């Protein structure tokens, strides 16, 4: 049995073209001979001679118009199909090249690969889920690699209490540029095309810029988000169990119904954050800033804060000392 898929593409196109040409010839003969003769007899009955010939010519004209319409319709369908295949091929080539760039040893090339993948996901809903999977895997796999690298040719970095020194001055660790590019792309993706939550569990996103990031429902268990900027980030329903959010800025963020069980929010800023429905079991809230935050119903309120019944938000207890008593 012949394996059509194994034939070279050029041969398949040639055979397909010949088959289409033969089909067109067969349809033409059917339309102009038996079909035209049948229509003519249908119109004039048993008449012969000039009347039959006139009826036959008229039928052929009608069939020619019908055939032309069918031909144009089929041609348009074939053109549309060809264009779709070409576009699919271009997207596949772009995706493959971007994956190769992501594995490059050059930082700039990797960043280019990240943004190339974003373009593929933007142009193709079909390719959106695999692009998200690739980028999240890239972040999980490489985010814990030290940055700036200890063997940087431009600067000598010396490990000191979890920090790097450059020229005798302490330098905080920060998210390396290609990882930052990846989380930026993930944070602004079209979340409507997601087929599952994004998985960034265990990722090290120290000092990452995640402002306005779309992380609703994301798996961020045990993620390191120290000093990260999560201003106005959508964290609704996110899984942040045992995450390190020390000194993170969550001003205006919406960790509504998020699971923050065991998370460390020491010295974090949650000004005007929406925490309603969040699970704060065993969450560390030492020195946290909660001004204007919406608090989960029934959850213990940290020392030094009160719930304003008028505004429905937390206020510092010291702010109520000189005014009317607040009911918490």
Coordinates of C-alpha atoms in Angstrom, one line a residue:
X1 CA 0.0 0.0 0.0
X2 CA 1.4 3.4 -1.0
X3 CA 2.3 5.8 1.8
X4 CA 1.1 9.2 0.5
X5 CA 2.6 11.1 3.5
X6 CA 6.0 9.7 2.7
X7 CA 6.1 11.1 -0.8
X8 CA 8.1 14.3 -1.4
X9 CA 6.0 17.4 -1.2
X10 CA 6.8 18.4 -4.8
X11 CA 5.6 15.0 -6.1
X12 CA 2.4 15.2 -4.0
X13 CA 1.7 18.7 -5.5
X14 CA 2.2 17.3 -9.0
X15 CA 0.0 14.3 -8.6
X16 CA -2.6 16.4 -6.9
X17 CA -2.5 18.9 -9.7
X18 CA -3.0 16.2 -12.3
X19 CA -5.9 14.7 -10.4
X20 CA -7.6 18.1 -10.2
X21 CA -7.1 18.7 -13.9
X22 CA -8.6 15.3 -14.8
X23 CA -11.5 16.0 -12.4
X24 CA -12.1 19.4 -14.1
X25 CA -12.1 17.8 -17.6
X26 CA -14.5 15.1 -16.5
X27 CA -16.9 17.6 -14.9
X28 CA -16.7 19.8 -18.1
X29 CA -17.6 16.8 -20.3
X30 CA -20.5 15.9 -18.0
X31 CA -21.8 19.5 -18.0
X32 CA -21.6 20.1 -21.7
X33 CA -22.7 16.7 -23.1
X34 CA -25.1 14.5 -21.0
X35 CA -26.2 17.2 -18.6
X36 CA -26.8 19.8 -21.4
X37 CA -28.7 17.2 -23.5
X38 CA -30.8 16.2 -20.5
X39 CA -31.8 19.8 -19.7
X40 CA -32.6 20.5 -23.3
X41 CA -34.9 17.6 -23.6
X42 CA -36.5 18.6 -20.3
X43 CA -37.3 22.0 -21.8
X44 CA -38.5 21.1 -25.3
X45 CA -39.5 17.5 -24.8
X46 CA -39.2 15.3 -27.9
X47 CA -38.6 18.3 -30.3
X48 CA -35.7 17.9 -32.7
X49 CA -33.7 20.0 -35.1
X50 CA -33.1 23.7 -34.6
X51 CA -35.4 23.9 -31.5
X52 CA -33.5 21.1 -29.7
X53 CA -30.1 22.7 -30.7
X54 CA -31.2 26.1 -29.4
X55 CA -32.4 24.5 -26.1
X56 CA -29.1 22.6 -25.9
X57 CA -27.0 25.8 -26.4
X58 CA -29.1 27.6 -23.8
X59 CA -28.6 24.7 -21.3
X60 CA -24.9 24.8 -21.9
X61 CA -24.8 28.5 -21.2
X62 CA -26.6 28.0 -17.9
X63 CA -24.3 25.1 -17.0
X64 CA -21.3 27.1 -18.0
X65 CA -22.3 29.9 -15.6
X66 CA -22.9 27.3 -12.8
X67 CA -19.6 25.6 -13.5
X68 CA -17.8 28.9 -13.5
X69 CA -19.3 29.8 -10.1
X70 CA -18.4 26.4 -8.7
X71 CA -14.9 26.7 -10.1
X72 CA -14.4 30.2 -8.5
X73 CA -15.8 28.9 -5.2
X74 CA -13.4 25.9 -5.2
X75 CA -10.5 28.1 -6.3
X76 CA -11.2 30.5 -3.4
X77 CA -11.4 27.6 -0.9
X78 CA -8.1 26.2 -2.2
X79 CA -6.4 29.6 -2.0
X80 CA -7.7 30.1 1.5
X81 CA -6.4 26.6 2.4
X82 CA -3.1 27.3 0.9
X83 CA -2.7 30.6 2.7
X84 CA -3.6 28.9 5.9
X85 CA -1.0 26.2 5.4
X86 CA 1.6 28.9 4.5
X87 CA 0.8 30.9 7.6
X88 CA 0.9 27.7 9.7
X89 CA 4.3 26.9 8.2
X90 CA 5.6 30.4 8.9
X91 CA 4.4 30.2 12.5
X92 CA 6.0 26.8 12.9
X93 CA 9.3 28.2 11.6
X94 CA 9.1 31.2 13.9
X95 CA 8.4 29.0 16.9
X96 CA 11.2 26.7 16.1
X97 CA 13.7 29.5 15.6
X98 CA 12.6 31.2 18.8
X99 CA 13.1 27.9 20.8
X100 CA 16.6 27.7 19.3
X101 CA 17.3 31.3 20.4
X102 CA 16.0 30.5 23.9
X103 CA 18.8 27.9 24.2
X104 CA 21.5 30.2 23.1
X105 CA 24.5 31.0 25.3
X106 CA 24.1 34.7 24.4
X107 CA 21.9 36.8 26.7
X108 CA 20.7 39.1 23.9
X109 CA 19.7 36.2 21.7
X110 CA 17.8 34.5 24.5
X111 CA 15.9 37.8 25.2
X112 CA 15.1 38.0 21.4
X113 CA 13.8 34.4 21.6
X114 CA 11.5 35.3 24.5
X115 CA 9.9 38.2 22.6
X116 CA 9.7 36.1 19.4
X117 CA 7.7 33.5 21.3
X118 CA 5.4 36.3 22.5
X119 CA 4.8 37.3 18.9
X120 CA 3.9 33.7 18.0
X121 CA 1.4 33.5 20.9
X122 CA -0.1 36.8 20.0
X123 CA -0.6 35.8 16.4
X124 CA -1.9 32.3 17.0
X125 CA -4.3 31.2 19.7
X126 CA -3.4 27.6 18.9
X127 CA 0.2 28.3 19.8
X128 CA -0.5 30.3 22.9
X129 CA -0.6 27.3 25.4
X130 CA 2.7 25.7 24.3
X131 CA 4.4 29.1 24.3
X132 CA 3.3 29.7 27.9
X133 CA 4.5 26.2 28.8
X134 CA 7.9 26.9 27.3
X135 CA 8.4 30.2 29.0
X136 CA 7.3 29.0 32.4
X137 CA 9.6 26.0 32.1
X138 CA 12.4 28.4 31.1
X139 CA 11.8 30.5 34.2
X140 CA 11.6 27.5 36.6
X141 CA 14.7 26.0 35.1
X142 CA 17.0 29.0 35.0
X143 CA 15.7 31.6 37.5
X144 CA 17.7 30.2 40.4
X145 CA 21.0 30.6 38.5
X146 CA 23.0 33.4 40.2
X147 CA 22.8 36.8 38.6
X148 CA 24.9 38.8 38.1
X149 CA 27.1 35.8 37.4
X150 CA 30.0 35.3 39.9
X151 CA 32.5 35.0 37.0
X152 CA 31.3 38.1 35.1
X153 CA 34.2 39.4 33.0
X154 CA 33.4 43.0 33.8
X155 CA 33.0 42.8 37.6
X156 CA 34.3 40.6 40.3
X157 CA 31.5 39.5 42.5
X158 CA 32.2 38.1 45.9
X159 CA 29.5 36.2 47.9
X160 CA 28.8 37.9 51.2
X161 CA 25.8 37.0 53.4
X162 CA 23.7 36.0 50.3
X163 CA 24.7 39.2 48.5
X164 CA 27.3 40.1 45.9
X165 CA 29.9 42.9 46.3
X166 CA 31.2 45.0 43.4
X167 CA 34.0 47.4 44.1
X168 CA 33.6 47.0 47.8
X169 CA 29.8 48.0 47.8
X170 CA 27.1 45.4 48.5
X171 CA 24.9 44.6 45.5
X172 CA 21.5 43.0 46.0
X173 CA 20.7 40.0 43.8
X174 CA 18.1 40.7 41.1
X175 CA 16.3 38.8 38.4
X176 CA 18.5 38.3 35.3
X177 CA 17.3 40.1 32.2
X178 CA 16.1 37.1 30.1
X179 CA 14.1 35.8 33.1
X180 CA 12.6 39.2 33.6
X181 CA 11.7 39.3 29.9
X182 CA 10.0 36.0 30.2
X183 CA 7.9 36.9 33.3
X184 CA 7.0 40.3 31.7
X185 CA 5.7 38.4 28.6
X186 CA 3.8 36.0 30.9
X187 CA 2.4 38.8 32.9
X188 CA 0.9 40.6 29.9
X189 CA -0.2 37.5 27.9
X190 CA -3.9 37.2 26.8
X191 CA -5.0 35.1 29.8
X192 CA -8.3 34.3 27.9
X193 CA -6.3 31.9 25.8
X194 CA -5.0 29.9 28.8
X195 CA -6.0 26.3 29.1
X196 CA -4.5 25.8 32.5
X197 CA -2.9 28.0 35.3
X198 CA 0.7 29.1 34.7
X199 CA 3.3 27.2 36.8
X200 CA 6.0 29.3 38.3
X201 CA 6.3 27.2 41.4
X202 CA 9.8 27.4 43.0
X203 CA 10.9 30.1 40.7
X204 CA 13.4 32.7 42.0
X205 CA 12.0 36.1 41.0
X206 CA 13.9 38.2 43.5
X207 CA 13.4 41.9 42.7
X208 CA 11.4 41.1 39.6
X209 CA 9.2 43.7 38.0
X210 CA 5.7 42.2 38.0
X211 CA 3.7 45.4 38.0
X212 CA 0.1 44.8 36.6
X213 CA 1.0 41.2 35.9
X214 CA -1.8 38.8 35.2
X215 CA -1.1 36.0 37.7
X216 CA -4.7 35.0 38.6
X217 CA -4.7 31.4 39.5
X218 CA -1.0 31.0 39.0
X219 CA 1.0 28.3 40.9
X220 CA 3.6 30.3 42.8
X221 CA 4.2 27.8 45.6
X222 CA 7.6 28.2 47.3
X223 CA 8.4 31.0 44.8
X224 CA 11.0 33.5 45.9
X225 CA 9.5 37.0 45.4
X226 CA 11.7 39.0 47.8
X227 CA 11.7 42.7 46.9
X228 CA 9.5 42.0 43.9
X229 CA 7.3 44.8 42.6
X230 CA 3.8 43.3 42.4
X231 CA 2.0 46.7 42.3
X232 CA -1.6 46.2 41.0
X233 CA -0.8 42.6 40.1
X234 CA -3.8 40.3 39.6
X235 CA -3.2 37.4 42.1
X236 CA -6.8 36.3 42.4
X237 CA -6.9 32.7 43.4
X238 CA -3.1 32.3 43.1
X239 CA -1.4 29.6 45.0
X240 CA 1.3 31.3 47.1
X241 CA 1.8 28.7 49.8
X242 CA 5.2 29.0 51.4
X243 CA 6.2 31.8 49.0
X244 CA 8.9 34.3 50.1
X245 CA 7.4 37.8 49.7
X246 CA 9.8 39.5 52.1
X247 CA 9.7 43.3 51.3
X248 CA 7.6 42.7 48.2
X249 CA 5.4 45.6 47.1
X250 CA 1.8 44.5 46.6
X251 CA 0.3 48.0 46.6
X252 CA -3.1 47.8 45.0
X253 CA -2.6 44.1 44.2
X254 CA -5.6 41.7 44.2
X255 CA -4.6 38.5 46.0
X256 CA -8.3 37.9 46.5
X257 CA -9.1 34.3 47.5
X258 CA -5.3 33.5 47.1
X259 CA -3.7 30.8 49.2
X260 CA -1.0 32.5 51.3
X261 CA -0.7 29.7 53.8
X262 CA 2.9 29.7 55.2
X263 CA 4.0 32.6 53.0
X264 CA 6.5 35.1 54.4
X265 CA 5.3 38.7 54.0
X266 CA 7.8 40.2 56.4
X267 CA 8.0 44.0 55.8
X268 CA 5.9 43.6 52.7
X269 CA 3.6 46.5 51.5
X270 CA 0.0 45.6 50.9
X271 CA -1.4 49.1 50.8
X272 CA -4.9 49.1 49.3
X273 CA -4.5 45.4 48.5
X274 CA -7.7 43.2 48.2
X275 CA -7.2 40.2 50.5
X276 CA -10.8 39.2 50.8
X277 CA -11.2 35.5 50.9
X278 CA -7.4 34.9 51.1
X279 CA -6.1 32.0 53.2
X280 CA -3.6 33.5 55.7
X281 CA -3.0 30.4 57.8
X282 CA 0.5 30.5 59.3
X283 CA 1.3 33.5 57.1
X284 CA 4.1 35.7 58.5
X285 CA 2.9 39.3 58.7
X286 CA 5.7 40.9 60.7
X287 CA 6.1 44.7 60.0
X288 CA 3.8 44.5 57.1
X289 CA 2.1 47.6 55.8
X290 CA -1.7 47.2 55.5
X291 CA -3.0 50.7 55.1
X292 CA -6.3 50.6 53.2
X293 CA -6.2 46.8 52.7
X294 CA -9.4 44.8 52.4
X295 CA -9.1 42.0 55.0
X296 CA -10.4 38.4 54.9
X297 CA -13.5 38.0 57.0
X298 CA -12.8 36.2 60.2
X299 CA -9.0 36.3 59.8
X300 CA -7.0 37.5 62.8
X301 CA -6.0 41.2 62.3
X302 CA -2.2 41.8 62.8
X303 CA -1.1 43.7 65.9
X304 CA -1.2 47.4 65.4
X305 CA -4.0 47.4 62.8
X306 CA -7.8 47.8 63.0
X307 CA -10.6 47.3 60.6
X308 CA -12.5 50.5 59.8
X309 CA -16.2 49.7 59.8
X310 CA -16.9 52.8 57.7
X311 CA -14.4 52.1 55.0
X312 CA -14.2 48.3 55.3
X313 CA -10.4 48.6 55.2
X314 CA -7.5 48.3 57.6
X315 CA -6.1 51.3 59.3
X316 CA -3.2 51.7 61.7
X317 CA -4.5 51.4 65.3
X318 CA -2.5 54.6 66.2
X319 CA -4.7 56.5 63.7
X320 CA -7.8 55.9 65.8
X321 CA -6.4 56.9 69.2
X322 CA -7.5 60.5 68.9
X323 CA -10.8 59.9 67.2
X324 CA -14.0 58.0 67.8
X325 CA -13.6 54.3 68.6
X326 CA -13.5 51.9 65.7
X327 CA -15.3 48.5 65.8
X328 CA -13.2 45.7 64.5

